[in-house]
Amino acid sequence: MPTAPNAVSAAAPTPLRRQPPGPGQVFLSIPQICQRYAVHRATVYRWMDGRGFPRPVQFSTSCVRVPLAEVEQWEAEQQQGRG
């Protein structure tokens, strides 16, 4: 049975942030984040949903990146929570 043209899938992903990069701003790809923490990409997305990890910025339909400054801030918050 075909779906209505304006029907939204129940499993539609949450929208990503859109923002222009600032001068000198550095962004990491999801694979770079996975390598940085030696985790699977599913773990990164779980962190986004449950541990406050920064959400990616969408630059195009196939390009999402996370600002490095936000990742470093999240790391500092995690360290403060341990001490």
PDB file of N, CA, C and O in Angstrom:
ATOM      1  N   MET A   1       0.849  -1.170   0.000  1.00  0.00           N
ATOM      2  CA  MET A   1       0.000   0.000   0.000  1.00  0.00           C
ATOM      3  C   MET A   1       0.897   1.236   0.000  1.00  0.00           C
ATOM      4  O   MET A   1       1.758   1.388   0.849  1.00  0.00           O
ATOM      5  N   PRO A   2       0.716   2.162  -0.965  1.00  0.00           N
ATOM      6  CA  PRO A   2       1.559   3.363  -1.010  1.00  0.00           C
ATOM      7  C   PRO A   2       1.231   4.308   0.138  1.00  0.00           C
ATOM      8  O   PRO A   2       0.118   4.363   0.627  1.00  0.00           O
ATOM      9  N   THR A   3       2.238   5.051   0.535  1.00  0.00           N
ATOM     10  CA  THR A   3       2.037   6.016   1.614  1.00  0.00           C
ATOM     11  C   THR A   3       1.640   7.356   1.026  1.00  0.00           C
ATOM     12  O   THR A   3       1.933   7.653  -0.130  1.00  0.00           O
ATOM     13  N   ALA A   4       0.994   8.160   1.821  1.00  0.00           N
ATOM     14  CA  ALA A   4       0.601   9.495   1.382  1.00  0.00           C
ATOM     15  C   ALA A   4       1.852  10.324   1.140  1.00  0.00           C
ATOM     16  O   ALA A   4       2.843  10.185   1.846  1.00  0.00           O
ATOM     17  N   PRO A   5       1.824  11.218   0.131  1.00  0.00           N
ATOM     18  CA  PRO A   5       3.033  11.976  -0.196  1.00  0.00           C
ATOM     19  C   PRO A   5       3.555  12.835   0.949  1.00  0.00           C
ATOM     20  O   PRO A   5       4.735  13.066   1.058  1.00  0.00           O
ATOM     21  N   ASN A   6       2.693  13.302   1.816  1.00  0.00           N
ATOM     22  CA  ASN A   6       3.142  14.162   2.912  1.00  0.00           C
ATOM     23  C   ASN A   6       3.277  13.421   4.229  1.00  0.00           C
ATOM     24  O   ASN A   6       3.460  14.025   5.268  1.00  0.00           O
ATOM     25  N   ALA A   7       3.170  12.093   4.205  1.00  0.00           N
ATOM     26  CA  ALA A   7       3.265  11.315   5.438  1.00  0.00           C
ATOM     27  C   ALA A   7       4.700  11.340   5.949  1.00  0.00           C
ATOM     28  O   ALA A   7       5.649  11.242   5.195  1.00  0.00           O
ATOM     29  N   VAL A   8       4.846  11.481   7.251  1.00  0.00           N
ATOM     30  CA  VAL A   8       6.166  11.478   7.873  1.00  0.00           C
ATOM     31  C   VAL A   8       6.368  10.120   8.515  1.00  0.00           C
ATOM     32  O   VAL A   8       5.510   9.626   9.224  1.00  0.00           O
ATOM     33  N   SER A   9       7.524   9.532   8.272  1.00  0.00           N
ATOM     34  CA  SER A   9       7.847   8.234   8.847  1.00  0.00           C
ATOM     35  C   SER A   9       7.957   8.357  10.367  1.00  0.00           C
ATOM     36  O   SER A   9       8.487   9.329  10.890  1.00  0.00           O
ATOM     37  N   ALA A  10       7.486   7.350  11.079  1.00  0.00           N
ATOM     38  CA  ALA A  10       7.585   7.347  12.540  1.00  0.00           C
ATOM     39  C   ALA A  10       9.042   7.266  12.985  1.00  0.00           C
ATOM     40  O   ALA A  10       9.386   7.668  14.083  1.00  0.00           O
ATOM     41  N   ALA A  11       9.908   6.744  12.126  1.00  0.00           N
ATOM     42  CA  ALA A  11      11.318   6.585  12.478  1.00  0.00           C
ATOM     43  C   ALA A  11      12.175   7.714  11.911  1.00  0.00           C
ATOM     44  O   ALA A  11      13.362   7.574  11.754  1.00  0.00           O
ATOM     45  N   ALA A  12      11.557   8.848  11.587  1.00  0.00           N
ATOM     46  CA  ALA A  12      12.306   9.964  11.017  1.00  0.00           C
ATOM     47  C   ALA A  12      13.352  10.452  12.017  1.00  0.00           C
ATOM     48  O   ALA A  12      13.058  10.599  13.202  1.00  0.00           O
ATOM     49  N   PRO A  13      14.581  10.682  11.566  1.00  0.00           N
ATOM     50  CA  PRO A  13      15.626  11.143  12.476  1.00  0.00           C
ATOM     51  C   PRO A  13      15.346  12.562  12.957  1.00  0.00           C
ATOM     52  O   PRO A  13      14.669  13.328  12.292  1.00  0.00           O
ATOM     53  N   THR A  14      15.882  12.890  14.109  1.00  0.00           N
ATOM     54  CA  THR A  14      15.722  14.244  14.619  1.00  0.00           C
ATOM     55  C   THR A  14      16.535  15.184  13.745  1.00  0.00           C
ATOM     56  O   THR A  14      17.604  14.817  13.260  1.00  0.00           O
ATOM     57  N   PRO A  15      16.031  16.387  13.521  1.00  0.00           N
ATOM     58  CA  PRO A  15      16.761  17.313  12.654  1.00  0.00           C
ATOM     59  C   PRO A  15      18.090  17.719  13.275  1.00  0.00           C
ATOM     60  O   PRO A  15      18.214  17.823  14.487  1.00  0.00           O
ATOM     61  N   LEU A  16      19.055  17.933  12.424  1.00  0.00           N
ATOM     62  CA  LEU A  16      20.378  18.350  12.858  1.00  0.00           C
ATOM     63  C   LEU A  16      20.442  19.868  12.885  1.00  0.00           C
ATOM     64  O   LEU A  16      19.643  20.549  12.260  1.00  0.00           O
ATOM     65  N   ARG A  17      21.401  20.382  13.614  1.00  0.00           N
ATOM     66  CA  ARG A  17      21.596  21.832  13.653  1.00  0.00           C
ATOM     67  C   ARG A  17      22.183  22.300  12.333  1.00  0.00           C
ATOM     68  O   ARG A  17      22.946  21.594  11.696  1.00  0.00           O
ATOM     69  N   ARG A  18      21.842  23.490  11.958  1.00  0.00           N
ATOM     70  CA  ARG A  18      22.447  24.114  10.778  1.00  0.00           C
ATOM     71  C   ARG A  18      23.056  25.434  11.220  1.00  0.00           C
ATOM     72  O   ARG A  18      22.377  26.250  11.812  1.00  0.00           O
ATOM     73  N   GLN A  19      24.327  25.578  10.978  1.00  0.00           N
ATOM     74  CA  GLN A  19      24.984  26.837  11.328  1.00  0.00           C
ATOM     75  C   GLN A  19      26.188  27.026  10.431  1.00  0.00           C
ATOM     76  O   GLN A  19      26.865  26.061  10.078  1.00  0.00           O
ATOM     77  N   PRO A  20      26.468  28.248  10.037  1.00  0.00           N
ATOM     78  CA  PRO A  20      27.674  28.477   9.240  1.00  0.00           C
ATOM     79  C   PRO A  20      28.895  28.397  10.144  1.00  0.00           C
ATOM     80  O   PRO A  20      28.830  28.783  11.307  1.00  0.00           O
ATOM     81  N   PRO A  21      29.988  27.863   9.635  1.00  0.00           N
ATOM     82  CA  PRO A  21      31.195  27.802  10.461  1.00  0.00           C
ATOM     83  C   PRO A  21      31.756  29.190  10.697  1.00  0.00           C
ATOM     84  O   PRO A  21      31.721  30.047   9.833  1.00  0.00           O
ATOM     85  N   GLY A  22      32.265  29.389  11.904  1.00  0.00           N
ATOM     86  CA  GLY A  22      32.923  30.648  12.223  1.00  0.00           C
ATOM     87  C   GLY A  22      34.349  30.610  11.717  1.00  0.00           C
ATOM     88  O   GLY A  22      34.879  29.547  11.384  1.00  0.00           O
ATOM     89  N   PRO A  23      34.996  31.755  11.655  1.00  0.00           N
ATOM     90  CA  PRO A  23      36.380  31.783  11.198  1.00  0.00           C
ATOM     91  C   PRO A  23      37.271  30.942  12.110  1.00  0.00           C
ATOM     92  O   PRO A  23      37.235  31.091  13.322  1.00  0.00           O
ATOM     93  N   GLY A  24      38.023  30.049  11.532  1.00  0.00           N
ATOM     94  CA  GLY A  24      38.950  29.220  12.288  1.00  0.00           C
ATOM     95  C   GLY A  24      38.310  28.105  13.084  1.00  0.00           C
ATOM     96  O   GLY A  24      38.987  27.403  13.819  1.00  0.00           O
ATOM     97  N   GLN A  25      36.995  27.927  12.954  1.00  0.00           N
ATOM     98  CA  GLN A  25      36.309  26.874  13.704  1.00  0.00           C
ATOM     99  C   GLN A  25      36.647  25.510  13.097  1.00  0.00           C
ATOM    100  O   GLN A  25      36.649  25.347  11.887  1.00  0.00           O
ATOM    101  N   VAL A  26      36.932  24.540  13.965  1.00  0.00           N
ATOM    102  CA  VAL A  26      37.311  23.198  13.531  1.00  0.00           C
ATOM    103  C   VAL A  26      36.157  22.243  13.825  1.00  0.00           C
ATOM    104  O   VAL A  26      35.536  22.320  14.886  1.00  0.00           O
ATOM    105  N   PHE A  27      35.876  21.348  12.890  1.00  0.00           N
ATOM    106  CA  PHE A  27      34.810  20.369  13.039  1.00  0.00           C
ATOM    107  C   PHE A  27      35.370  18.970  12.888  1.00  0.00           C
ATOM    108  O   PHE A  27      36.339  18.753  12.155  1.00  0.00           O
ATOM    109  N   LEU A  28      34.760  18.011  13.579  1.00  0.00           N
ATOM    110  CA  LEU A  28      35.134  16.608  13.463  1.00  0.00           C
ATOM    111  C   LEU A  28      34.001  15.829  12.816  1.00  0.00           C
ATOM    112  O   LEU A  28      32.826  16.074  13.104  1.00  0.00           O
ATOM    113  N   SER A  29      34.370  14.860  11.985  1.00  0.00           N
ATOM    114  CA  SER A  29      33.376  13.953  11.412  1.00  0.00           C
ATOM    115  C   SER A  29      33.060  12.873  12.450  1.00  0.00           C
ATOM    116  O   SER A  29      33.800  12.677  13.420  1.00  0.00           O
ATOM    117  N   ILE A  30      31.977  12.164  12.233  1.00  0.00           N
ATOM    118  CA  ILE A  30      31.625  11.067  13.145  1.00  0.00           C
ATOM    119  C   ILE A  30      32.736  10.010  13.165  1.00  0.00           C
ATOM    120  O   ILE A  30      33.135   9.571  14.244  1.00  0.00           O
ATOM    121  N   PRO A  31      33.305   9.610  12.009  1.00  0.00           N
ATOM    122  CA  PRO A  31      34.426   8.660  12.072  1.00  0.00           C
ATOM    123  C   PRO A  31      35.628   9.186  12.857  1.00  0.00           C
ATOM    124  O   PRO A  31      36.296   8.430  13.562  1.00  0.00           O
ATOM    125  N   GLN A  32      35.897  10.485  12.787  1.00  0.00           N
ATOM    126  CA  GLN A  32      37.004  11.049  13.568  1.00  0.00           C
ATOM    127  C   GLN A  32      36.701  10.982  15.064  1.00  0.00           C
ATOM    128  O   GLN A  32      37.596  10.712  15.867  1.00  0.00           O
ATOM    129  N   ILE A  33      35.448  11.209  15.434  1.00  0.00           N
ATOM    130  CA  ILE A  33      35.061  11.102  16.844  1.00  0.00           C
ATOM    131  C   ILE A  33      35.198   9.656  17.306  1.00  0.00           C
ATOM    132  O   ILE A  33      35.704   9.391  18.394  1.00  0.00           O
ATOM    133  N   CYS A  34      34.761   8.720  16.467  1.00  0.00           N
ATOM    134  CA  CYS A  34      34.895   7.294  16.806  1.00  0.00           C
ATOM    135  C   CYS A  34      36.353   6.931  17.034  1.00  0.00           C
ATOM    136  O   CYS A  34      36.676   6.209  17.987  1.00  0.00           O
ATOM    137  N   GLN A  35      37.218   7.428  16.187  1.00  0.00           N
ATOM    138  CA  GLN A  35      38.646   7.146  16.333  1.00  0.00           C
ATOM    139  C   GLN A  35      39.204   7.822  17.587  1.00  0.00           C
ATOM    140  O   GLN A  35      40.002   7.224  18.315  1.00  0.00           O
ATOM    141  N   ARG A  36      38.772   9.021  17.873  1.00  0.00           N
ATOM    142  CA  ARG A  36      39.258   9.767  19.041  1.00  0.00           C
ATOM    143  C   ARG A  36      38.999   9.018  20.338  1.00  0.00           C
ATOM    144  O   ARG A  36      39.831   9.002  21.242  1.00  0.00           O
ATOM    145  N   TYR A  37      37.817   8.369  20.440  1.00  0.00           N
ATOM    146  CA  TYR A  37      37.442   7.665  21.668  1.00  0.00           C
ATOM    147  C   TYR A  37      37.497   6.146  21.539  1.00  0.00           C
ATOM    148  O   TYR A  37      37.180   5.449  22.498  1.00  0.00           O
ATOM    149  N   ALA A  38      37.870   5.641  20.372  1.00  0.00           N
ATOM    150  CA  ALA A  38      37.937   4.198  20.107  1.00  0.00           C
ATOM    151  C   ALA A  38      36.593   3.520  20.417  1.00  0.00           C
ATOM    152  O   ALA A  38      36.540   2.541  21.159  1.00  0.00           O
ATOM    153  N   VAL A  39      35.515   4.103  19.857  1.00  0.00           N
ATOM    154  CA  VAL A  39      34.173   3.558  20.049  1.00  0.00           C
ATOM    155  C   VAL A  39      33.477   3.414  18.696  1.00  0.00           C
ATOM    156  O   VAL A  39      33.904   3.996  17.698  1.00  0.00           O
ATOM    157  N   HIS A  40      32.398   2.657  18.694  1.00  0.00           N
ATOM    158  CA  HIS A  40      31.573   2.479  17.495  1.00  0.00           C
ATOM    159  C   HIS A  40      30.700   3.709  17.302  1.00  0.00           C
ATOM    160  O   HIS A  40      30.353   4.390  18.269  1.00  0.00           O
ATOM    161  N   ARG A  41      30.292   3.978  16.074  1.00  0.00           N
ATOM    162  CA  ARG A  41      29.466   5.154  15.796  1.00  0.00           C
ATOM    163  C   ARG A  41      28.146   5.111  16.542  1.00  0.00           C
ATOM    164  O   ARG A  41      27.620   6.147  16.943  1.00  0.00           O
ATOM    165  N   ALA A  42      27.607   3.908  16.779  1.00  0.00           N
ATOM    166  CA  ALA A  42      26.359   3.794  17.547  1.00  0.00           C
ATOM    167  C   ALA A  42      26.551   4.330  18.967  1.00  0.00           C
ATOM    168  O   ALA A  42      25.634   4.930  19.543  1.00  0.00           O
ATOM    169  N   THR A  43      27.733   4.146  19.520  1.00  0.00           N
ATOM    170  CA  THR A  43      28.029   4.657  20.858  1.00  0.00           C
ATOM    171  C   THR A  43      28.000   6.180  20.860  1.00  0.00           C
ATOM    172  O   THR A  43      27.450   6.791  21.776  1.00  0.00           O
ATOM    173  N   VAL A  44      28.549   6.795  19.824  1.00  0.00           N
ATOM    174  CA  VAL A  44      28.541   8.257  19.732  1.00  0.00           C
ATOM    175  C   VAL A  44      27.103   8.769  19.715  1.00  0.00           C
ATOM    176  O   VAL A  44      26.761   9.712  20.433  1.00  0.00           O
ATOM    177  N   TYR A  45      26.239   8.118  18.935  1.00  0.00           N
ATOM    178  CA  TYR A  45      24.839   8.564  18.867  1.00  0.00           C
ATOM    179  C   TYR A  45      24.102   8.302  20.180  1.00  0.00           C
ATOM    180  O   TYR A  45      23.249   9.092  20.570  1.00  0.00           O
ATOM    181  N   ARG A  46      24.460   7.248  20.892  1.00  0.00           N
ATOM    182  CA  ARG A  46      23.867   7.021  22.219  1.00  0.00           C
ATOM    183  C   ARG A  46      24.298   8.131  23.180  1.00  0.00           C
ATOM    184  O   ARG A  46      23.510   8.609  23.988  1.00  0.00           O
ATOM    185  N   TRP A  47      25.569   8.535  23.098  1.00  0.00           N
ATOM    186  CA  TRP A  47      26.045   9.638  23.927  1.00  0.00           C
ATOM    187  C   TRP A  47      25.265  10.912  23.625  1.00  0.00           C
ATOM    188  O   TRP A  47      24.953  11.691  24.516  1.00  0.00           O
ATOM    189  N   MET A  48      24.966  11.151  22.355  1.00  0.00           N
ATOM    190  CA  MET A  48      24.185  12.333  21.973  1.00  0.00           C
ATOM    191  C   MET A  48      22.792  12.291  22.601  1.00  0.00           C
ATOM    192  O   MET A  48      22.274  13.319  23.030  1.00  0.00           O
ATOM    193  N   ASP A  49      22.202  11.107  22.642  1.00  0.00           N
ATOM    194  CA  ASP A  49      20.848  10.971  23.179  1.00  0.00           C
ATOM    195  C   ASP A  49      20.806  10.966  24.696  1.00  0.00           C
ATOM    196  O   ASP A  49      19.847  11.439  25.287  1.00  0.00           O
ATOM    197  N   GLY A  50      21.836  10.430  25.350  1.00  0.00           N
ATOM    198  CA  GLY A  50      21.733  10.258  26.789  1.00  0.00           C
ATOM    199  C   GLY A  50      22.775  10.917  27.655  1.00  0.00           C
ATOM    200  O   GLY A  50      22.577  11.063  28.854  1.00  0.00           O
ATOM    201  N   ARG A  51      23.892  11.321  27.068  1.00  0.00           N
ATOM    202  CA  ARG A  51      24.976  11.851  27.903  1.00  0.00           C
ATOM    203  C   ARG A  51      25.357  13.282  27.549  1.00  0.00           C
ATOM    204  O   ARG A  51      26.387  13.779  27.984  1.00  0.00           O
ATOM    205  N   GLY A  52      24.552  13.932  26.743  1.00  0.00           N
ATOM    206  CA  GLY A  52      24.802  15.332  26.442  1.00  0.00           C
ATOM    207  C   GLY A  52      25.915  15.612  25.449  1.00  0.00           C
ATOM    208  O   GLY A  52      26.404  16.737  25.377  1.00  0.00           O
ATOM    209  N   PHE A  53      26.331  14.589  24.688  1.00  0.00           N
ATOM    210  CA  PHE A  53      27.368  14.814  23.681  1.00  0.00           C
ATOM    211  C   PHE A  53      26.827  15.787  22.632  1.00  0.00           C
ATOM    212  O   PHE A  53      25.657  15.735  22.284  1.00  0.00           O
ATOM    213  N   PRO A  54      27.657  16.706  22.138  1.00  0.00           N
ATOM    214  CA  PRO A  54      27.187  17.715  21.183  1.00  0.00           C
ATOM    215  C   PRO A  54      26.561  17.097  19.930  1.00  0.00           C
ATOM    216  O   PRO A  54      27.066  16.108  19.403  1.00  0.00           O
ATOM    217  N   ARG A  55      25.459  17.700  19.486  1.00  0.00           N
ATOM    218  CA  ARG A  55      24.787  17.259  18.271  1.00  0.00           C
ATOM    219  C   ARG A  55      25.557  17.763  17.051  1.00  0.00           C
ATOM    220  O   ARG A  55      26.174  18.840  17.085  1.00  0.00           O
ATOM    221  N   PRO A  56      25.523  17.003  15.968  1.00  0.00           N
ATOM    222  CA  PRO A  56      26.234  17.440  14.771  1.00  0.00           C
ATOM    223  C   PRO A  56      25.546  18.614  14.073  1.00  0.00           C
ATOM    224  O   PRO A  56      24.351  18.833  14.230  1.00  0.00           O
ATOM    225  N   VAL A  57      26.340  19.324  13.302  1.00  0.00           N
ATOM    226  CA  VAL A  57      25.857  20.396  12.446  1.00  0.00           C
ATOM    227  C   VAL A  57      25.766  19.812  11.043  1.00  0.00           C
ATOM    228  O   VAL A  57      26.685  19.129  10.589  1.00  0.00           O
ATOM    229  N   GLN A  58      24.669  20.072  10.348  1.00  0.00           N
ATOM    230  CA  GLN A  58      24.494  19.554   8.991  1.00  0.00           C
ATOM    231  C   GLN A  58      24.916  20.620   7.995  1.00  0.00           C
ATOM    232  O   GLN A  58      24.361  21.714   7.964  1.00  0.00           O
ATOM    233  N   PHE A  59      25.913  20.287   7.167  1.00  0.00           N
ATOM    234  CA  PHE A  59      26.388  21.197   6.142  1.00  0.00           C
ATOM    235  C   PHE A  59      25.758  20.906   4.790  1.00  0.00           C
ATOM    236  O   PHE A  59      25.629  21.788   3.966  1.00  0.00           O
ATOM    237  N   SER A  60      25.418  19.640   4.552  1.00  0.00           N
ATOM    238  CA  SER A  60      24.719  19.239   3.336  1.00  0.00           C
ATOM    239  C   SER A  60      23.988  17.942   3.655  1.00  0.00           C
ATOM    240  O   SER A  60      24.052  17.448   4.780  1.00  0.00           O
ATOM    241  N   THR A  61      23.324  17.377   2.666  1.00  0.00           N
ATOM    242  CA  THR A  61      22.569  16.149   2.927  1.00  0.00           C
ATOM    243  C   THR A  61      23.468  14.994   3.333  1.00  0.00           C
ATOM    244  O   THR A  61      23.029  14.086   4.030  1.00  0.00           O
ATOM    245  N   SER A  62      24.724  15.028   2.954  1.00  0.00           N
ATOM    246  CA  SER A  62      25.614  13.915   3.287  1.00  0.00           C
ATOM    247  C   SER A  62      26.812  14.329   4.137  1.00  0.00           C
ATOM    248  O   SER A  62      27.756  13.552   4.278  1.00  0.00           O
ATOM    249  N   CYS A  63      26.789  15.531   4.689  1.00  0.00           N
ATOM    250  CA  CYS A  63      27.937  16.018   5.459  1.00  0.00           C
ATOM    251  C   CYS A  63      27.486  16.581   6.791  1.00  0.00           C
ATOM    252  O   CYS A  63      26.835  17.628   6.841  1.00  0.00           O
ATOM    253  N   VAL A  64      27.819  15.866   7.873  1.00  0.00           N
ATOM    254  CA  VAL A  64      27.565  16.362   9.226  1.00  0.00           C
ATOM    255  C   VAL A  64      28.882  16.374   9.987  1.00  0.00           C
ATOM    256  O   VAL A  64      29.725  15.503   9.807  1.00  0.00           O
ATOM    257  N   ARG A  65      29.050  17.372  10.823  1.00  0.00           N
ATOM    258  CA  ARG A  65      30.269  17.519  11.613  1.00  0.00           C
ATOM    259  C   ARG A  65      29.910  18.050  12.995  1.00  0.00           C
ATOM    260  O   ARG A  65      28.908  18.735  13.170  1.00  0.00           O
ATOM    261  N   VAL A  66      30.772  17.769  13.959  1.00  0.00           N
ATOM    262  CA  VAL A  66      30.584  18.235  15.325  1.00  0.00           C
ATOM    263  C   VAL A  66      31.700  19.239  15.625  1.00  0.00           C
ATOM    264  O   VAL A  66      32.875  18.949  15.382  1.00  0.00           O
ATOM    265  N   PRO A  67      31.345  20.419  16.149  1.00  0.00           N
ATOM    266  CA  PRO A  67      32.391  21.402  16.473  1.00  0.00           C
ATOM    267  C   PRO A  67      33.361  20.862  17.529  1.00  0.00           C
ATOM    268  O   PRO A  67      32.950  20.384  18.582  1.00  0.00           O
ATOM    269  N   LEU A  68      34.652  20.949  17.233  1.00  0.00           N
ATOM    270  CA  LEU A  68      35.684  20.461  18.153  1.00  0.00           C
ATOM    271  C   LEU A  68      35.598  21.176  19.492  1.00  0.00           C
ATOM    272  O   LEU A  68      35.764  20.546  20.543  1.00  0.00           O
ATOM    273  N   ALA A  69      35.316  22.464  19.497  1.00  0.00           N
ATOM    274  CA  ALA A  69      35.240  23.211  20.762  1.00  0.00           C
ATOM    275  C   ALA A  69      34.155  22.630  21.667  1.00  0.00           C
ATOM    276  O   ALA A  69      34.341  22.529  22.885  1.00  0.00           O
ATOM    277  N   GLU A  70      33.020  22.211  21.083  1.00  0.00           N
ATOM    278  CA  GLU A  70      31.942  21.617  21.880  1.00  0.00           C
ATOM    279  C   GLU A  70      32.338  20.234  22.395  1.00  0.00           C
ATOM    280  O   GLU A  70      31.968  19.849  23.502  1.00  0.00           O
ATOM    281  N   VAL A  71      33.082  19.486  21.590  1.00  0.00           N
ATOM    282  CA  VAL A  71      33.557  18.169  22.019  1.00  0.00           C
ATOM    283  C   VAL A  71      34.511  18.337  23.196  1.00  0.00           C
ATOM    284  O   VAL A  71      34.411  17.619  24.201  1.00  0.00           O
ATOM    285  N   GLU A  72      35.420  19.292  23.104  1.00  0.00           N
ATOM    286  CA  GLU A  72      36.369  19.530  24.197  1.00  0.00           C
ATOM    287  C   GLU A  72      35.658  20.010  25.456  1.00  0.00           C
ATOM    288  O   GLU A  72      36.036  19.627  26.567  1.00  0.00           O
ATOM    289  N   GLN A  73      34.621  20.815  25.302  1.00  0.00           N
ATOM    290  CA  GLN A  73      33.843  21.262  26.457  1.00  0.00           C
ATOM    291  C   GLN A  73      33.144  20.067  27.108  1.00  0.00           C
ATOM    292  O   GLN A  73      33.123  19.944  28.330  1.00  0.00           O
ATOM    293  N   TRP A  74      32.586  19.172  26.297  1.00  0.00           N
ATOM    294  CA  TRP A  74      31.936  17.965  26.814  1.00  0.00           C
ATOM    295  C   TRP A  74      32.952  17.107  27.569  1.00  0.00           C
ATOM    296  O   TRP A  74      32.661  16.597  28.645  1.00  0.00           O
ATOM    297  N   GLU A  75      34.151  16.971  27.017  1.00  0.00           N
ATOM    298  CA  GLU A  75      35.209  16.206  27.694  1.00  0.00           C
ATOM    299  C   GLU A  75      35.514  16.812  29.067  1.00  0.00           C
ATOM    300  O   GLU A  75      35.634  16.091  30.058  1.00  0.00           O
ATOM    301  N   ALA A  76      35.624  18.143  29.130  1.00  0.00           N
ATOM    302  CA  ALA A  76      35.910  18.810  30.410  1.00  0.00           C
ATOM    303  C   ALA A  76      34.793  18.566  31.415  1.00  0.00           C
ATOM    304  O   ALA A  76      35.052  18.315  32.600  1.00  0.00           O
ATOM    305  N   GLU A  77      33.540  18.602  30.953  1.00  0.00           N
ATOM    306  CA  GLU A  77      32.398  18.333  31.833  1.00  0.00           C
ATOM    307  C   GLU A  77      32.450  16.905  32.358  1.00  0.00           C
ATOM    308  O   GLU A  77      32.120  16.651  33.527  1.00  0.00           O
ATOM    309  N   GLN A  78      32.871  15.965  31.513  1.00  0.00           N
ATOM    310  CA  GLN A  78      32.971  14.565  31.948  1.00  0.00           C
ATOM    311  C   GLN A  78      34.050  14.417  33.007  1.00  0.00           C
ATOM    312  O   GLN A  78      33.887  13.678  33.979  1.00  0.00           O
ATOM    313  N   GLN A  79      35.164  15.133  32.843  1.00  0.00           N
ATOM    314  CA  GLN A  79      36.251  15.091  33.827  1.00  0.00           C
ATOM    315  C   GLN A  79      35.813  15.700  35.160  1.00  0.00           C
ATOM    316  O   GLN A  79      36.147  15.181  36.211  1.00  0.00           O
ATOM    317  N   GLN A  80      35.053  16.796  35.106  1.00  0.00           N
ATOM    318  CA  GLN A  80      34.574  17.439  36.328  1.00  0.00           C
ATOM    319  C   GLN A  80      33.620  16.513  37.078  1.00  0.00           C
ATOM    320  O   GLN A  80      33.617  16.485  38.301  1.00  0.00           O
ATOM    321  N   GLY A  81      32.827  15.754  36.344  1.00  0.00           N
ATOM    322  CA  GLY A  81      31.888  14.834  36.966  1.00  0.00           C
ATOM    323  C   GLY A  81      32.583  13.691  37.694  1.00  0.00           C
ATOM    324  O   GLY A  81      32.026  13.093  38.613  1.00  0.00           O
ATOM    325  N   ARG A  82      33.809  13.381  37.305  1.00  0.00           N
ATOM    326  CA  ARG A  82      34.568  12.293  37.948  1.00  0.00           C
ATOM    327  C   ARG A  82      35.239  12.743  39.230  1.00  0.00           C
ATOM    328  O   ARG A  82      35.566  11.939  40.068  1.00  0.00           O
ATOM    329  N   GLY A  83      35.512  14.043  39.321  1.00  0.00           N
ATOM    330  CA  GLY A  83      36.311  14.517  40.448  1.00  0.00           C
ATOM    331  C   GLY A  83      35.488  15.164  41.443  1.00  0.00           C
ATOM    332  O   GLY A  83      35.182  15.131  42.502  1.00  0.00           O
TER     333      GLY A  83
END
